[in-house]
XYZ file of C-alpha atoms in Angstrom:
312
model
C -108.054 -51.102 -1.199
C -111.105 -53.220 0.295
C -109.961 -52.043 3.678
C -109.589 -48.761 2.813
C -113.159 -49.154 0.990
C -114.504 -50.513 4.031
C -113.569 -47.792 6.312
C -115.255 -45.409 4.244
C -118.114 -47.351 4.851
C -118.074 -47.669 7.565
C -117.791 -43.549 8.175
C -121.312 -42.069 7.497
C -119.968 -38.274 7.841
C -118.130 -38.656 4.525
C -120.125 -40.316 3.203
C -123.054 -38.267 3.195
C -121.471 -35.453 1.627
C -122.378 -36.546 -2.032
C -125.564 -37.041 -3.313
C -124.974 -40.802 -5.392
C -122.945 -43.289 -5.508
C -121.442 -42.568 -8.465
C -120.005 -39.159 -6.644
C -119.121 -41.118 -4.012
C -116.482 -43.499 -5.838
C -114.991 -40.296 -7.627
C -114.271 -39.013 -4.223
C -112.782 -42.202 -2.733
C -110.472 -41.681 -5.971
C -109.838 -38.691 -5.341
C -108.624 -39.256 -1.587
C -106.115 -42.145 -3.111
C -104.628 -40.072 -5.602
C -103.929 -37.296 -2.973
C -102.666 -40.009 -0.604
C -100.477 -41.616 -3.246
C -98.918 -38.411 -3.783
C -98.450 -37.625 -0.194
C -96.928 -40.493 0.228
C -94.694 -39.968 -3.040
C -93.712 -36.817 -1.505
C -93.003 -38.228 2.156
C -90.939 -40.675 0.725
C -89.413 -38.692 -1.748
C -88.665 -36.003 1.660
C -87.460 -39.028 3.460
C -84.734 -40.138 1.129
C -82.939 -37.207 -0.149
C -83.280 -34.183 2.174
C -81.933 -35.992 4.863
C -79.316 -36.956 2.463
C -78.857 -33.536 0.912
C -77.893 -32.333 4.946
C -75.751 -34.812 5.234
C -73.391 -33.978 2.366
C -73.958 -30.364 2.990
C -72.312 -31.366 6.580
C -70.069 -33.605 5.422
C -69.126 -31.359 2.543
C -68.431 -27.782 3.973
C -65.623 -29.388 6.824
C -63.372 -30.990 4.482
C -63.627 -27.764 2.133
C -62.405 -25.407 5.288
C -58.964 -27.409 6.126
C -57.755 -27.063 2.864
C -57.771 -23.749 2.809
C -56.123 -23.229 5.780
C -53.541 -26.359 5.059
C -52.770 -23.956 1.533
C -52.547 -20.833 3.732
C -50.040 -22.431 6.072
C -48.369 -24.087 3.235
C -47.689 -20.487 1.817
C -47.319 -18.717 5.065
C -44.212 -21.133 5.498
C -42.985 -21.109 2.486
C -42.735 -16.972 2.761
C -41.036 -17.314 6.196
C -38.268 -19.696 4.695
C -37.697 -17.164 2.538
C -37.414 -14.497 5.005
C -35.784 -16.457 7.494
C -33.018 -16.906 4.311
C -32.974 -13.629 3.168
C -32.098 -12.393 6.834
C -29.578 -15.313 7.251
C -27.708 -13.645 4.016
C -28.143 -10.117 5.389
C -26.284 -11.045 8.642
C -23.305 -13.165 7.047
C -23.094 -10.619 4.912
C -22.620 -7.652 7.634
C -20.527 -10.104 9.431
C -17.502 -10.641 6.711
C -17.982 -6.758 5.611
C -17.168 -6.301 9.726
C -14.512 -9.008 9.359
C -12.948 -7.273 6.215
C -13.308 -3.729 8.406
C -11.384 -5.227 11.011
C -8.872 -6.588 8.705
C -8.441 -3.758 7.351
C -7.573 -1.532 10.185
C -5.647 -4.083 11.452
C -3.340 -4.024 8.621
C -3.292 -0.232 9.027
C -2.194 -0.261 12.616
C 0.582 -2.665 11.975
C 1.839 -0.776 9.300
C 1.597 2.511 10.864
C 3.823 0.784 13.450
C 6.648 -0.517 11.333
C 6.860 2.633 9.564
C 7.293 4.368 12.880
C 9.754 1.866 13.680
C 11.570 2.104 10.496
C 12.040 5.815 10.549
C 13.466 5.344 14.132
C 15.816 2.944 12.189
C 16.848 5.042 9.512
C 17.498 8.281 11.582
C 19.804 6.103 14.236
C 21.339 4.468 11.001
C 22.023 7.334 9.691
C 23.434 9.185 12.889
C 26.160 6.026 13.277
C 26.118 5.797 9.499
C 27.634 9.570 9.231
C 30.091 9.435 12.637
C 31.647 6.113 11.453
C 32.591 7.920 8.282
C 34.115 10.872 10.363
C 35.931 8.371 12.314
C 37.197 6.364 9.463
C 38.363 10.220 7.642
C 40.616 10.867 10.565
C 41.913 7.852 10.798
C 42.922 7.977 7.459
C 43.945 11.452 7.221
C 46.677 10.725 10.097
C 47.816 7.569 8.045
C 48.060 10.110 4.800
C 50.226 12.362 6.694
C 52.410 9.445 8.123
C 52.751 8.107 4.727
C 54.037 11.364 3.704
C 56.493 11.831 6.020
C 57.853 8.524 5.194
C 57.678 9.285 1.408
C 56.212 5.767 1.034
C 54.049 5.692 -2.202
C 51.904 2.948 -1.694
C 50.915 3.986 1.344
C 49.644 7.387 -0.254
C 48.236 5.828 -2.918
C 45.669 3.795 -1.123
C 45.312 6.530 1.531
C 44.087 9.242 -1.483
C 41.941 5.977 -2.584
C 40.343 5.436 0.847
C 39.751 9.295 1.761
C 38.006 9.935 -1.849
C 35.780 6.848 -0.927
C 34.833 8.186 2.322
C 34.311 11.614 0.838
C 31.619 10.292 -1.233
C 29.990 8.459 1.561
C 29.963 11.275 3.549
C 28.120 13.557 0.712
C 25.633 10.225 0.404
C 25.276 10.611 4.579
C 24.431 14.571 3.957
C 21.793 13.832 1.679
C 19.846 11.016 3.718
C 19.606 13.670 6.163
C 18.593 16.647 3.874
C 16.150 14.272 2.216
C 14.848 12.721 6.267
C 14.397 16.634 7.452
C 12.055 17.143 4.379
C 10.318 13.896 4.400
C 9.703 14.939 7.906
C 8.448 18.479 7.357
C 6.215 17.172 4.375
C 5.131 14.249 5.359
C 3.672 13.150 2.171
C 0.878 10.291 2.026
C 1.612 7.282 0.035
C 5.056 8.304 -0.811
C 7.316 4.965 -2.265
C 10.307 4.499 -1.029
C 12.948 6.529 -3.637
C 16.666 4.314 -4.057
C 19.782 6.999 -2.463
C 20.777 9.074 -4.890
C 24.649 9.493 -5.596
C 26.089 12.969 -5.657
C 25.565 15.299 -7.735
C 27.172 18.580 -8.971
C 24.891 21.433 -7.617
C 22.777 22.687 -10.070
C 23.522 26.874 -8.518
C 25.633 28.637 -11.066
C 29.268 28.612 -9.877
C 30.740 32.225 -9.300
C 33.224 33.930 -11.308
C 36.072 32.564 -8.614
C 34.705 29.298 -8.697
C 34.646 29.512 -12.594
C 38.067 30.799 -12.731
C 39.473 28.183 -9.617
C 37.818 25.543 -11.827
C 40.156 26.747 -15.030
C 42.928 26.404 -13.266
C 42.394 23.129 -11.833
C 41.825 21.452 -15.516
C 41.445 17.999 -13.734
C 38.290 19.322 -11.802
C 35.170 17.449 -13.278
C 37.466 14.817 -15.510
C 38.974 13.011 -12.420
C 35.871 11.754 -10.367
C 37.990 10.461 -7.724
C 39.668 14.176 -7.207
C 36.186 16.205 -8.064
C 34.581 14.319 -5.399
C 36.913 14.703 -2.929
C 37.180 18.327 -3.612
C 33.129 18.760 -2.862
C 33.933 16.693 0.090
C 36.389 19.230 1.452
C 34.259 21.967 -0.171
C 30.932 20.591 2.585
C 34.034 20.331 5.743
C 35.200 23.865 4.955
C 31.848 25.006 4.764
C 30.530 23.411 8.285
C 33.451 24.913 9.704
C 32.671 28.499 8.713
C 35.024 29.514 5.368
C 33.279 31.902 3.132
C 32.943 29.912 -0.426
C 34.047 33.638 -1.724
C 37.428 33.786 0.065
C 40.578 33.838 -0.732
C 41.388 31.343 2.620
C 38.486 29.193 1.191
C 40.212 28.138 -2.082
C 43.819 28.379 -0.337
C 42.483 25.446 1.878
C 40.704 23.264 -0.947
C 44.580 23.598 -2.797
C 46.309 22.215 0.381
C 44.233 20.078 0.940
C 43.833 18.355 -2.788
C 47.846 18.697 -2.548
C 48.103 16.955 0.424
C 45.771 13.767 -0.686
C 46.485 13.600 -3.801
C 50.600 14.422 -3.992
C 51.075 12.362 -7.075
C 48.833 14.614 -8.872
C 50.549 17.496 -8.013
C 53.984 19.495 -8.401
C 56.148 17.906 -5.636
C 57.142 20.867 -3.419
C 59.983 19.944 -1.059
C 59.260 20.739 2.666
C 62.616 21.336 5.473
C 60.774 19.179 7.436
C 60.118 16.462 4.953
C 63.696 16.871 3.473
C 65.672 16.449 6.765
C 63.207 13.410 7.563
C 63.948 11.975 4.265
C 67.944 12.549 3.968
C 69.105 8.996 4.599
C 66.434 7.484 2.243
C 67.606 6.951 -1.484
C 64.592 7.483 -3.963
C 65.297 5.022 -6.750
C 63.759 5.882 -10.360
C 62.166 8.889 -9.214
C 63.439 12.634 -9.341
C 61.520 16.102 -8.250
C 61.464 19.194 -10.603
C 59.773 21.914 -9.851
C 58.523 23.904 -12.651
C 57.741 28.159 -13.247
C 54.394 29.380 -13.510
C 54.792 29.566 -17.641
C 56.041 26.369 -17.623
C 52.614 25.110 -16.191
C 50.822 27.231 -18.398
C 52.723 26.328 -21.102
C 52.084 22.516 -20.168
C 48.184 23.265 -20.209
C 48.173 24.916 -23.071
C 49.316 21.877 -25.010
C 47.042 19.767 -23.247
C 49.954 17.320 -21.868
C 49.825 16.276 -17.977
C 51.923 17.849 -15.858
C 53.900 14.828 -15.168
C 54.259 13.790 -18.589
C 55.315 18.033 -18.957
C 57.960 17.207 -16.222
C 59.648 14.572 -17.800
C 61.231 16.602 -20.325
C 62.707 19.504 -17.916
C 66.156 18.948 -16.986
């Protein structure tokens, strides 16, 4: 304070601007108050505007990464879950195209083994029905053999054997009835049906099959003997007979006659009695009986054979 006292001393401008001293100290007092607070405020400028930049510097770049470090942090986490959304999307299109394939697969193979298959069955059933034509004449010569010979047994399991292969060959006639409409039809998703055995037909017989049928009492009793009778019934048939005729039904009685002799009046042949006149027939006699014997014989109900025993 003395120096600053002395410089205003020693400065006679200022000085001279008041009047007394007494004016002159309020001024110096002045001028330190004013300087007191200029230097309050330089110091107080000095300290914490300088400061007040330095956090705003500091400050405002720290603030800016973490906003973009939360953006990318988000940003990623969305693309995971696209990137895992799109991974499901494709392994899902790839098993649907696996199962497609599959598929398809299964319906080529199959389409194969049914073609195969039906090749099967129609050669099956081709060598299926000549075998039994084969194995018919073969037996049908033995019958007639056996005949000549008047040996019994031999009859006996000829009849047997041609009324089995009668029935197979009605069973071989309807495979290829039911192929031919399978064929024409072709239905979708059809299972596979078991072979049906044969059947009477379900056409209403006409009055000369109803009245052949009376006559023939053992016609739909005796399977063996019905079913060889529709056997010869399809044979005459193929060959051309009228059902209606009289030659029709004169066949079907020779025929039954000549498979089934037992069954039947024995009717003595000149052929089969000179071929049989140095045999002896032990325990077995023929009798022939009359028209009203036979009707007599039905009438009662009794078998012809059993009938036969008591004509002398």
């Amino acid at each position: 304070m003395a120096q600053e006292q002395l410089q205003l001393n020693a400065e006679p401008d200022k000085i001279s601007v008041g009047e007394d001293a007494h004016e002159e100290k309020e001024l110096s007092v002045e001028q330190e108050k004013e300087k007191e607070e200029v230097k309050l405020e330089e110091v107080d400028l000095g300290y914490t505007d300088p400061n007040k930049k330095d956090t705003e510097t500091k400050v405002l770049p720290k603030e800016e990464p973490k906003k973009e470090s939360n953006l990318n942090e988000i940003s990623g986490s969305v693309q995971r879950r696209i990137d895992q959304l799109t991974r499901k999307y494709r392994e899902a299109e790839r098993r649907e195209k696996a199962a497609l394939d599959y598929a398809k697969g299964l319906q080529d193979k199959y389409k194969k083994a049914e073609t195969t298959l039906n090749t099967v069955d129609d050669n099956y059933i081709k060598e299926f029905d000549a075998r039994i034509d084969a194995q018919r004449e073969q037996v049908k010569s033995n019958l007639k053999n056996a005949i000549e010979n008047n040996d019994a047994d031999k009859i006996m399991e000829a009849n047997d054997l041609l009324a089995k292969l009668s029935v197979e060959k009605e069973k071989a006639r309807i495979l290829t009835e039911q192929k031919k409409e399978a064929v024409n039809k072709e239905p979708e998703n059809k299972t596979p049906e078991p072979i049906p055995q044969p059947k009477q037909e379900v056409k209403e017989p006409s009055p000369r099959a109803k009245d052949w049928a009376q006559k023939n009492d053992w016609f739909g009793k005796d399977k063996v003997m019905t079913n060889a009778a529709y056997g010869i019934h399809e044979d005459l048939v193929t060959q051309g007979f009228d059902p209606e005729s009289e030659d029709y039904y004169n066949e079907i009685n020779f025929k039954m006659r000549e498979y089934f002799p037992n069954k039947f009046e024995q009717e003595k042949r000149p052929t089969q009695t000179v071929a049989s006149a140095g045999r002896k027939q032990e325990g077995r006699r023929v009798v022939k009986l009359t028209r009203s014997q036979v009707a007599i014989a039905k009438k009662l109900g009794v078998p012809l054979e059993e009938y036969a025993k008591f004509v002398k």
